[in-house]
Coordinates of C-alpha atoms and ligand atoms in Angstrom, one line a residue:
M1 CA 111.9 42.7 35.1
E2 CA 111.3 39.5 37.1
K3 CA 110.7 36.1 35.4
A4 CA 110.1 37.7 32.0
Q5 CA 107.0 39.6 33.1
G6 CA 105.4 41.1 30.1
I7 CA 107.1 38.9 27.5
T8 CA 104.1 37.5 25.8
W9 CA 103.5 36.5 22.2
D10 CA 101.8 38.5 19.5
L11 CA 99.5 36.1 17.8
S12 CA 98.5 38.5 15.0
A13 CA 100.5 36.5 12.5
L14 CA 97.6 34.1 12.9
Y15 CA 94.6 36.2 13.8
S16 CA 93.8 39.4 15.6
S17 CA 92.1 37.6 18.5
D18 CA 90.0 34.5 19.3
T19 CA 87.0 36.3 18.0
D20 CA 88.5 37.4 14.7
P21 CA 85.9 36.6 12.0
K22 CA 88.7 35.3 9.8
I23 CA 88.8 32.2 12.0
E24 CA 85.3 31.2 11.0
Q25 CA 86.1 32.0 7.4
D26 CA 89.2 29.8 7.4
I27 CA 87.2 27.0 9.1
E28 CA 84.5 27.2 6.5
T29 CA 87.0 27.5 3.6
A30 CA 88.9 24.4 4.9
Q31 CA 85.7 22.4 5.0
K32 CA 84.7 23.5 1.5
L33 CA 88.1 22.9 0.1
A34 CA 88.1 19.4 1.6
Q35 CA 84.8 18.7 -0.1
D36 CA 86.0 20.1 -3.5
F37 CA 89.2 18.1 -3.1
K38 CA 87.3 14.9 -2.7
Q39 CA 85.1 15.6 -5.6
K40 CA 88.0 16.5 -7.8
Y41 CA 90.5 13.7 -7.0
H42 CA 88.7 10.8 -5.4
G43 CA 89.4 7.6 -7.4
K44 CA 91.7 9.4 -9.8
I45 CA 95.1 9.1 -8.1
S46 CA 95.9 5.5 -7.7
G47 CA 95.1 4.4 -11.3
S48 CA 97.2 4.5 -14.4
A49 CA 95.3 7.5 -15.8
C50 CA 96.9 9.8 -13.2
D51 CA 99.7 11.8 -14.6
A52 CA 102.4 14.0 -13.1
T53 CA 100.3 17.2 -13.6
L54 CA 97.3 15.8 -11.8
L55 CA 99.3 14.4 -8.9
L56 CA 101.1 17.7 -8.6
N57 CA 97.9 19.7 -8.6
A58 CA 96.4 17.4 -6.0
L59 CA 99.4 17.7 -3.7
Q60 CA 99.3 21.5 -3.9
D61 CA 95.5 21.7 -3.4
Y62 CA 96.0 19.4 -0.4
E63 CA 98.6 21.7 1.1
N64 CA 96.3 24.6 0.5
L65 CA 93.4 23.1 2.3
L66 CA 95.5 21.9 5.2
A67 CA 96.9 25.4 5.6
H68 CA 93.3 26.6 6.2
I69 CA 92.8 24.3 9.1
Y70 CA 96.3 24.5 10.6
R71 CA 95.9 28.2 11.2
P72 CA 92.8 28.0 13.5
Y73 CA 94.2 24.8 15.0
A74 CA 97.4 26.6 15.9
M75 CA 95.5 29.6 17.3
A76 CA 93.4 27.4 19.5
S77 CA 96.3 25.4 20.8
L78 CA 98.5 28.4 21.5
L79 CA 95.6 30.2 23.3
F80 CA 95.0 27.0 25.3
S81 CA 98.7 26.7 26.2
G82 CA 98.6 30.3 27.4
D83 CA 95.6 29.7 29.6
G84 CA 94.5 26.0 30.1
R85 CA 91.7 27.1 32.5
S86 CA 89.7 29.0 30.0
D87 CA 86.5 27.2 29.0
T88 CA 86.4 29.3 25.8
Y89 CA 89.8 28.0 24.7
K90 CA 88.9 24.5 25.7
A91 CA 85.8 24.6 23.6
F92 CA 87.7 26.3 20.7
I93 CA 90.4 23.6 20.7
A94 CA 87.8 20.8 20.9
R95 CA 85.9 22.2 18.0
V96 CA 89.0 22.5 15.8
Q97 CA 90.1 19.1 16.7
E98 CA 86.8 17.6 15.7
L99 CA 86.8 19.6 12.5
Y100 CA 90.4 18.5 11.8
T101 CA 89.3 14.9 12.1
K102 CA 86.4 15.5 9.8
I103 CA 88.7 17.0 7.2
N104 CA 91.2 14.2 7.6
N105 CA 88.4 11.7 7.0
T106 CA 87.3 13.5 3.9
T107 CA 90.8 13.6 2.4
L108 CA 92.0 10.3 3.8
F109 CA 91.5 8.6 0.4
F110 CA 94.4 10.8 -1.0
S111 CA 97.2 9.2 1.0
L112 CA 95.5 5.8 0.6
E113 CA 95.5 6.2 -3.2
I114 CA 99.1 7.4 -3.2
Q115 CA 100.0 4.2 -1.4
K116 CA 98.2 2.2 -4.1
I117 CA 99.9 3.7 -7.1
E118 CA 101.9 1.0 -9.0
D119 CA 105.6 1.4 -8.3
E120 CA 106.6 1.6 -11.9
H121 CA 103.9 4.1 -12.7
L122 CA 105.0 6.3 -9.8
Q123 CA 108.7 6.1 -10.9
K124 CA 107.7 7.3 -14.3
M125 CA 105.7 10.3 -12.9
L126 CA 108.6 11.2 -10.7
T127 CA 110.8 11.8 -13.7
D128 CA 108.9 15.0 -14.0
E129 CA 111.0 17.7 -12.3
R130 CA 108.0 19.5 -10.8
L131 CA 107.2 16.5 -8.6
K132 CA 110.8 16.2 -7.3
P133 CA 110.2 18.3 -4.1
Y134 CA 107.5 15.8 -3.1
S135 CA 109.4 12.6 -4.0
H136 CA 110.5 11.9 -0.4
H137 CA 107.1 12.7 1.0
L138 CA 105.5 10.2 -1.4
H139 CA 108.2 7.7 -0.5
S140 CA 107.4 8.2 3.3
L141 CA 103.7 7.7 2.8
R142 CA 104.3 4.5 1.0
L143 CA 106.4 3.1 3.8
F144 CA 103.0 2.5 5.5
T145 CA 101.4 0.8 2.5
P146 CA 101.7 -2.8 3.9
Y147 CA 100.0 -1.7 7.1
T148 CA 97.2 0.4 5.8
L149 CA 93.6 -0.8 6.0
S150 CA 90.7 -0.1 3.7
E151 CA 89.4 3.5 3.5
R152 CA 86.2 2.6 5.4
E153 CA 88.2 0.9 8.2
E154 CA 90.6 3.8 8.4
Q155 CA 87.6 6.2 8.7
L156 CA 86.1 4.1 11.4
I157 CA 89.3 4.1 13.4
N158 CA 89.6 7.8 13.1
H159 CA 86.1 8.3 14.2
K160 CA 86.3 6.0 17.2
N161 CA 89.6 7.6 18.2
L162 CA 87.8 10.8 19.0
T163 CA 86.1 9.2 22.0
G164 CA 88.8 6.6 22.3
K165 CA 92.5 7.4 22.4
T166 CA 92.2 11.1 21.8
A167 CA 89.7 11.4 24.7
F168 CA 92.3 9.7 27.0
V169 CA 95.0 12.1 25.8
N170 CA 92.7 15.0 26.4
L171 CA 91.8 13.7 29.9
F172 CA 95.5 13.5 30.7
N173 CA 96.0 17.1 29.6
E174 CA 93.0 18.5 31.4
F175 CA 93.5 16.5 34.5
T176 CA 97.2 17.3 35.0
S177 CA 96.7 21.0 34.1
S178 CA 94.1 21.2 36.9
F179 CA 96.7 19.9 39.5
E180 CA 97.4 22.2 42.4
W181 CA 99.5 21.6 45.5
Q182 CA 99.1 23.0 49.0
F183 CA 102.7 23.3 49.8
E184 CA 104.3 24.6 52.9
I185 CA 107.2 26.9 52.4
D186 CA 108.8 29.3 54.8
G187 CA 106.2 28.4 57.4
E188 CA 103.3 29.4 55.0
T189 CA 101.0 27.1 53.1
K190 CA 100.9 28.2 49.4
T191 CA 99.0 27.0 46.4
M192 CA 101.4 25.8 43.8
T193 CA 101.4 24.7 40.2
E194 CA 103.4 21.9 38.7
S195 CA 105.8 24.3 37.3
D196 CA 106.3 26.0 40.7
L197 CA 107.2 22.6 42.2
R198 CA 109.5 21.7 39.4
Q199 CA 111.4 24.9 40.2
L200 CA 111.6 23.9 43.9
V201 CA 113.1 20.5 42.8
R202 CA 115.9 22.6 41.4
S203 CA 116.3 24.7 44.5
A204 CA 119.5 24.8 46.6
D205 CA 117.8 23.6 49.8
A206 CA 118.0 19.7 49.9
E207 CA 115.1 19.3 52.3
L208 CA 112.9 21.6 50.1
R209 CA 113.9 19.6 47.0
R210 CA 113.0 16.4 48.8
R211 CA 109.6 17.6 49.9
A212 CA 108.8 19.1 46.5
K213 CA 109.8 16.0 44.6
A214 CA 107.8 13.8 47.0
A215 CA 104.8 16.1 46.6
L216 CA 105.0 16.2 42.8
D217 CA 105.4 12.5 42.1
G218 CA 103.2 11.6 45.1
K219 CA 100.3 13.4 43.6
Y220 CA 100.6 11.3 40.4
G221 CA 100.8 8.2 42.7
E222 CA 97.6 9.2 44.6
N223 CA 95.9 9.4 41.2
A224 CA 97.5 6.2 39.9
L225 CA 94.1 4.8 39.1
I226 CA 93.6 7.5 36.5
F227 CA 97.1 7.3 35.0
T228 CA 97.0 3.5 34.9
N229 CA 93.8 3.6 33.0
I230 CA 95.0 6.3 30.6
F231 CA 98.3 4.7 29.8
G232 CA 97.0 1.2 30.0
N233 CA 94.2 1.9 27.6
L234 CA 96.5 3.7 25.1
I235 CA 98.8 0.7 25.2
R236 CA 95.9 -1.7 24.6
D237 CA 94.4 0.5 21.9
H238 CA 97.8 0.6 20.2
A239 CA 98.3 -3.2 20.5
G240 CA 94.9 -3.9 18.9
E241 CA 95.6 -1.6 16.1
M242 CA 99.1 -3.1 15.6
E243 CA 97.5 -6.5 15.3
L244 CA 94.9 -5.3 12.8
R245 CA 97.6 -3.6 10.7
G246 CA 100.1 -6.4 10.9
Y247 CA 103.1 -4.7 12.6
D248 CA 105.6 -7.0 14.4
S249 CA 106.5 -4.6 17.2
P250 CA 104.8 -1.6 18.9
I251 CA 107.8 0.6 18.1
Q252 CA 107.8 -0.3 14.4
P253 CA 105.4 2.5 13.3
S254 CA 107.8 5.0 14.9
Y255 CA 110.7 3.6 12.9
L256 CA 108.6 4.0 9.8
R257 CA 107.5 7.5 10.8
N258 CA 111.1 8.5 11.4
D259 CA 112.2 6.6 8.3
V260 CA 115.1 5.1 10.2
P261 CA 116.0 1.4 10.1
G262 CA 115.0 -0.3 13.4
E263 CA 118.5 -1.9 13.7
V264 CA 120.1 1.6 13.6
V265 CA 117.9 2.7 16.6
E266 CA 118.6 -0.6 18.4
T267 CA 122.3 -0.2 17.9
M268 CA 122.2 3.4 19.1
M269 CA 120.2 2.4 22.3
R270 CA 122.6 -0.5 23.0
V271 CA 125.7 1.7 22.7
T272 CA 123.9 4.2 24.9
A273 CA 123.1 1.6 27.6
E274 CA 126.8 0.4 27.4
H275 CA 127.7 4.0 28.5
Y276 CA 125.3 4.3 31.4
H277 CA 128.5 4.1 33.6
L278 CA 129.5 7.6 32.4
A279 CA 126.2 8.9 34.0
R280 CA 127.0 7.0 37.2
S281 CA 130.5 8.5 37.3
Y282 CA 129.0 11.9 36.8
Y283 CA 126.4 11.5 39.6
T284 CA 129.2 10.3 41.9
I285 CA 131.1 13.5 41.2
K286 CA 128.0 15.5 41.7
A287 CA 127.5 13.9 45.2
R288 CA 131.0 15.1 46.1
L289 CA 130.3 18.6 44.8
L290 CA 127.1 18.7 46.9
G291 CA 129.0 17.4 49.9
V292 CA 126.8 14.3 50.4
P293 CA 127.9 10.6 50.5
R294 CA 125.3 9.7 47.9
L295 CA 122.7 11.5 45.8
A296 CA 119.0 11.3 46.6
G297 CA 116.6 11.1 43.7
S298 CA 115.6 14.6 44.5
D299 CA 119.2 15.8 44.1
L300 CA 119.5 14.9 40.5
Y301 CA 118.6 18.4 39.5
A302 CA 120.2 20.2 42.4
P303 CA 122.2 23.3 41.5
I304 CA 125.9 22.8 41.9
D305 CA 126.8 26.4 42.5
T306 CA 124.4 27.5 45.2
S307 CA 125.4 31.1 44.7
E308 CA 123.7 30.9 41.3
T309 CA 123.6 34.2 39.7
K310 CA 120.3 35.6 38.5
I311 CA 120.0 35.9 34.8
P312 CA 117.1 38.3 33.9
F313 CA 115.4 37.7 30.6
E314 CA 117.2 40.6 28.8
Q315 CA 120.6 39.2 29.7
G316 CA 119.6 35.6 28.8
K317 CA 118.4 37.0 25.5
E318 CA 121.7 38.6 24.8
L319 CA 123.6 35.5 25.7
V320 CA 121.5 33.4 23.3
L321 CA 121.7 36.0 20.5
D322 CA 125.5 36.3 20.8
S323 CA 126.0 32.5 20.7
F324 CA 124.0 32.2 17.5
T325 CA 125.7 35.2 16.0
A326 CA 129.2 33.9 16.8
F327 CA 128.3 30.8 14.7
S328 CA 126.6 32.7 11.9
A329 CA 125.7 36.4 11.6
E330 CA 122.6 35.3 9.6
F331 CA 121.4 33.0 12.4
G332 CA 121.8 35.8 14.9
S333 CA 119.7 38.1 12.8
I334 CA 116.9 35.5 12.4
M335 CA 116.8 35.1 16.1
Q336 CA 116.7 38.8 16.7
R337 CA 113.4 38.8 14.8
A338 CA 112.0 36.2 17.2
F339 CA 112.3 38.8 20.0
D340 CA 111.4 41.9 18.0
E341 CA 108.3 40.4 16.4
R342 CA 107.3 38.7 19.7
W343 CA 107.3 35.0 18.6
I344 CA 108.0 34.2 22.3
D345 CA 105.8 33.9 25.4
A346 CA 108.1 33.6 28.4
E347 CA 106.5 35.0 31.5
I348 CA 105.2 32.9 34.3
R349 CA 101.5 33.2 35.0
P350 CA 98.7 31.1 36.4
G351 CA 96.9 28.7 34.0
K352 CA 99.8 28.7 31.5
R353 CA 101.1 25.3 30.7
G354 CA 104.4 24.3 32.1
G355 CA 107.6 23.4 30.2
A356 CA 108.5 24.8 26.9
F357 CA 107.9 24.2 23.2
C358 CA 108.3 25.6 19.7
H359 CA 105.3 25.3 17.4
G360 CA 106.1 25.5 13.7
I361 CA 102.8 25.9 12.0
L362 CA 103.1 26.7 8.3
P363 CA 106.0 27.8 6.0
S364 CA 104.2 31.1 5.6
V365 CA 103.8 31.8 9.3
H366 CA 106.8 32.2 11.7
P367 CA 107.0 29.7 14.5
Y368 CA 105.8 30.4 18.1
V369 CA 107.8 29.6 21.2
L370 CA 106.5 29.0 24.7
L371 CA 108.9 29.3 27.7
N372 CA 108.5 29.6 31.5
Y373 CA 111.5 31.8 32.1
V374 CA 112.7 31.9 35.8
D375 CA 115.9 34.0 35.6
N376 CA 118.5 31.2 35.8
L377 CA 120.9 29.5 33.6
D378 CA 118.6 26.5 32.9
S379 CA 116.0 29.0 31.5
V380 CA 118.7 30.4 29.2
Y381 CA 119.4 26.9 28.0
T382 CA 115.8 26.3 27.4
M383 CA 115.5 29.5 25.5
A384 CA 118.5 28.5 23.3
H385 CA 116.9 25.1 22.8
E386 CA 113.5 26.3 21.7
L387 CA 115.0 29.1 19.5
G388 CA 117.1 26.4 17.8
H389 CA 113.8 24.7 16.8
A390 CA 112.5 28.1 15.6
L391 CA 115.6 28.6 13.5
H392 CA 115.2 25.1 12.0
D393 CA 111.6 26.0 11.1
V394 CA 112.5 29.4 9.6
L395 CA 115.3 27.9 7.4
S396 CA 113.1 25.0 6.3
A397 CA 110.3 27.4 5.4
E398 CA 112.5 29.0 2.8
K399 CA 112.2 26.2 0.2
Q400 CA 110.0 23.6 1.7
T401 CA 106.3 23.4 1.3
L402 CA 103.8 22.3 4.0
L403 CA 104.3 18.6 3.4
T404 CA 108.1 18.7 3.6
Y405 CA 108.4 21.6 6.1
H406 CA 108.6 19.7 9.5
P407 CA 112.0 18.0 10.0
P408 CA 111.8 14.3 10.4
L409 CA 111.5 13.4 14.1
V410 CA 115.0 12.0 14.5
L411 CA 116.4 15.3 13.2
A412 CA 113.8 17.4 15.1
E413 CA 116.2 18.0 18.0
T414 CA 119.3 18.7 15.9
A415 CA 119.1 22.5 15.7
S416 CA 117.9 22.8 19.3
V417 CA 120.7 20.8 20.9
F418 CA 123.2 22.3 18.6
A419 CA 122.1 25.7 19.8
E420 CA 122.7 24.6 23.4
M421 CA 126.2 23.5 22.4
L422 CA 126.9 26.9 21.0
L423 CA 125.7 28.5 24.2
T424 CA 128.0 26.2 26.3
K425 CA 131.0 27.1 24.2
K426 CA 130.3 30.8 24.4
L427 CA 130.0 30.5 28.2
L428 CA 133.2 28.5 28.5
R429 CA 135.1 30.9 26.3
E430 CA 134.3 33.8 28.5
E431 CA 134.4 32.2 32.0
T432 CA 137.7 32.1 33.9
D433 CA 136.3 31.4 37.4
Q434 CA 136.9 27.8 38.2
K435 CA 133.7 27.3 40.2
R436 CA 131.6 28.7 37.3
R437 CA 133.4 26.5 34.8
I438 CA 132.5 23.5 36.9
Q439 CA 128.9 24.6 36.9
I440 CA 128.8 25.1 33.2
I441 CA 130.4 21.7 32.3
A442 CA 128.4 19.9 35.0
S443 CA 125.1 21.4 33.7
K444 CA 126.0 20.4 30.1
L445 CA 126.9 16.9 31.2
E446 CA 123.7 16.7 33.2
D447 CA 121.8 17.7 30.1
F448 CA 123.5 15.1 28.0
F449 CA 122.7 12.4 30.5
G450 CA 119.2 13.7 30.6
T451 CA 118.7 13.7 26.9
I452 CA 120.9 10.7 26.0
S453 CA 121.0 8.1 28.7
R454 CA 117.7 9.0 30.4
Q455 CA 115.6 9.1 27.2
T456 CA 117.0 5.7 26.1
M457 CA 116.1 4.4 29.5
Y458 CA 112.5 5.9 29.1
T459 CA 112.3 4.1 25.7
Y460 CA 113.3 0.8 27.1
F461 CA 110.6 1.2 29.8
E462 CA 108.0 2.3 27.2
L463 CA 108.8 -0.7 25.1
D464 CA 108.5 -3.0 28.1
A465 CA 105.2 -1.5 29.1
H466 CA 103.8 -1.9 25.6
L467 CA 105.0 -5.5 25.3
E468 CA 103.6 -6.6 28.6
G469 CA 100.6 -4.4 28.4
A470 CA 99.6 -5.9 25.1
K471 CA 99.4 -9.3 26.8
R472 CA 97.4 -8.4 29.9
R473 CA 96.0 -5.5 31.8
L474 CA 98.8 -3.8 33.8
S475 CA 98.2 -2.6 37.3
A476 CA 99.7 0.6 38.7
E477 CA 102.2 -1.6 40.6
D478 CA 103.1 -3.3 37.3
F479 CA 103.9 0.0 35.7
S480 CA 106.0 0.9 38.7
R481 CA 107.9 -2.4 38.7
L482 CA 108.8 -2.1 35.0
W483 CA 109.8 1.5 35.6
L484 CA 112.1 0.7 38.6
K485 CA 113.8 -2.1 36.7
R486 CA 114.9 0.2 33.8
R487 CA 115.6 3.1 36.1
D488 CA 117.9 1.1 38.2
E489 CA 119.8 -0.3 35.2
M490 CA 120.8 3.3 34.5
Y491 CA 121.5 4.7 38.0
G492 CA 122.7 1.5 39.6
D493 CA 123.3 2.1 43.3
V494 CA 124.7 5.6 43.0
V495 CA 121.3 7.3 43.7
D496 CA 118.9 6.7 46.6
F497 CA 115.5 7.4 45.1
L498 CA 112.5 8.5 47.2
P499 CA 109.6 6.0 47.5
E500 CA 107.3 8.4 45.7
E501 CA 109.5 8.3 42.6
K502 CA 108.2 4.9 41.7
W503 CA 105.3 6.9 40.1
F504 CA 107.5 8.9 37.8
W505 CA 106.4 6.9 34.8
A506 CA 103.0 8.6 35.2
V507 CA 104.6 12.1 35.2
I508 CA 106.2 11.8 31.7
P509 CA 103.8 13.2 29.2
H510 CA 105.6 11.8 26.1
F511 CA 104.2 8.3 26.7
I512 CA 100.7 9.8 26.3
H513 CA 101.3 12.4 23.7
T514 CA 103.9 11.0 21.3
R515 CA 104.4 7.3 21.6
F516 CA 108.1 6.3 21.2
Y517 CA 109.3 9.8 20.8
C518 CA 112.0 9.7 23.5
Y519 CA 114.7 7.9 21.5
A520 CA 114.6 10.9 19.1
Y521 CA 116.2 13.0 21.9
T522 CA 119.0 10.4 22.2
F523 CA 119.4 10.4 18.4
G524 CA 119.4 14.2 18.1
A525 CA 121.9 14.7 21.0
L526 CA 124.4 12.1 19.8
L527 CA 124.1 13.4 16.3
V528 CA 124.7 16.9 17.5
L529 CA 127.8 15.9 19.4
A530 CA 129.2 14.3 16.2
L531 CA 128.3 17.4 14.2
Y532 CA 129.8 19.7 16.8
D533 CA 133.0 17.7 16.7
Q534 CA 133.1 18.2 13.0
Y535 CA 132.5 21.9 13.3
E536 CA 135.5 22.2 15.7
K537 CA 137.6 20.4 13.2
E538 CA 136.4 22.2 10.1
G539 CA 135.5 25.7 11.3
E540 CA 133.8 28.1 8.8
P541 CA 133.3 25.7 5.9
F542 CA 131.0 23.6 8.2
V543 CA 128.5 26.5 8.5
P544 CA 126.9 26.4 5.0
K545 CA 126.7 22.6 5.1
Y546 CA 124.9 22.8 8.4
R547 CA 122.6 25.5 7.1
A548 CA 121.7 23.3 4.2
L549 CA 120.9 20.4 6.5
L550 CA 118.4 22.5 8.4
A551 CA 116.9 24.1 5.3
A552 CA 116.4 20.6 3.8
G553 CA 113.5 20.1 6.3
D554 CA 111.9 16.7 5.5
S555 CA 112.9 16.6 1.9
D556 CA 115.0 13.5 2.1
T557 CA 115.5 10.5 4.3
P558 CA 117.5 11.1 7.6
E559 CA 120.1 8.7 6.3
N560 CA 120.7 10.8 3.1
L561 CA 120.5 14.1 5.0
I562 CA 123.2 12.9 7.4
R563 CA 125.2 11.4 4.7
S564 CA 125.3 14.8 3.0
M565 CA 127.2 16.0 6.1
G566 CA 129.8 13.2 5.4
M567 CA 128.5 10.8 8.2
D568 CA 127.1 7.3 8.3
F569 CA 124.7 6.4 11.1
R570 CA 124.8 2.7 10.3
D571 CA 128.4 2.7 11.6
E572 CA 128.4 1.8 15.4
N573 CA 131.4 4.2 15.8
F574 CA 129.3 7.1 14.7
W575 CA 127.3 6.7 18.0
R576 CA 130.4 5.9 20.0
G577 CA 132.0 9.2 18.8
G578 CA 129.3 11.1 20.8
F579 CA 130.3 9.4 24.0
R580 CA 134.0 10.2 23.5
V581 CA 133.0 13.9 23.5
I582 CA 131.0 13.3 26.7
S583 CA 133.9 11.4 28.3
D584 CA 136.3 14.2 27.5
L585 CA 134.0 16.7 29.3
L586 CA 133.8 14.4 32.2
D587 CA 137.6 14.2 32.4
E588 CA 137.8 18.0 32.4
L589 CA 135.2 18.1 35.2
Q590 CA 137.1 15.5 37.2
A591 CA 140.3 17.6 36.8
L592 CA 138.6 20.8 38.0
V593 CA 137.0 19.1 41.0
Ligands
ZN1 ZN1 113.2 20.1 21.7

């Protein structure tokens, strides 16, 4: 089996097909429940007449109505991810999005009223044991209280977003998924997708990598007018909204959403930037391994061992399953289900979106995973990563309800990166060949520099773009200038970038899809290094504590969840600890080279 041909997902946990009449039923029920919900609870939550029972019923009814729209929404978005060219799926997803907005508008009063409950009164209600599971959720909602506008204003913003910022995000998605390249390879011109080109950027042939990288970033550059407008408008939209709401910084809502103190993230990013030199040392070693005086930008993802062995899907699957099982037999058997019950779509096919994701939908439905599996070690790592997310979702689904099911963003990458660490250790345990060991350590380090140093650099850029873009309209060249400044802070003079790479800011979808998301990768990876360190020290007793952390979902603040593992993220040394692990790996690599 090549490139996971035939490994597609079974969506029947949602619906039998896109024409299943249950979709329409759910959509109708969702609308009806939303209307009933408004009738039943509007004006009754914020006042002193609300008691614990009423609030509890409202929370449960709210979860029930959301579940009815999340199902069709997930179906539409999974189908669209599977084939972005289909007009049927495009129409389906547009319709569900619109409906979702409508339902949000109808039920918006609920979170607004929760925000307006008097502190004292809420504390009294929270003494009722039955509300306990929701106490953190209520707390998180109220973090936004000082920044929330009136109900009518919030509705207007939501309404205008449909043709405003959501339309720009949709344009980005549709536009980039329509991209095709006429690319010459082996004397033949072939039509290629973005994911084909990304694969060539990782090829063993330096010239091919250079051409592929130049073609990829160059195309975003040719269309800079569109990307400048999309990104620029999203920035200005955000700036306007920030001003209306009274935030001091464009990144502040993300701190609130993650429920982490801004100063903790700033410390983490500063400590990360202080360790950029580790990345530079690594890329210097990598140049030596590739036998070049200095790396080109297109060499960053070059394979180190050019005799890279093919790892077919079945073998990758066994590696991932074994690494989970070695940590916990239970984890292994949960992951076995992911394969047996076809939670995974891994094959490469035209129209399918690139990259990989795990979509946790509802506690009552198992998560779905999308991969583009290309028979190499990277693909195995991506599989471990996404299945780590899936494991997190499954464990969280045991006790959490819809509102507390999704892990907080800063912990969202914990299980995924931890799973990669388990895979690395399994590979190193079994590998005696020196060249292979070099490859494994190097690829892990590369990953850490990608998720830790690079994502922090992205966040610094994103922050610069928002701060400058709020003041004036940024041109394409402005974006590139800001990008190059932050990029060069990280790579210094150890990498010669291609001219086309000045457009790379336009290629990164996070800036469009999930503003200020990237530092969560840094956070997650550094946290995992600290956790892994503790696992190596403690052994078995660590396993149930880690399981409890994942099962806790979003039921407490990240600070408390991390403290339950015996760690304190306010301590600067907590973050430095992660870099000691990296530095040790780097020393090991240096010794092997
Ligand atoms: Zn992830």
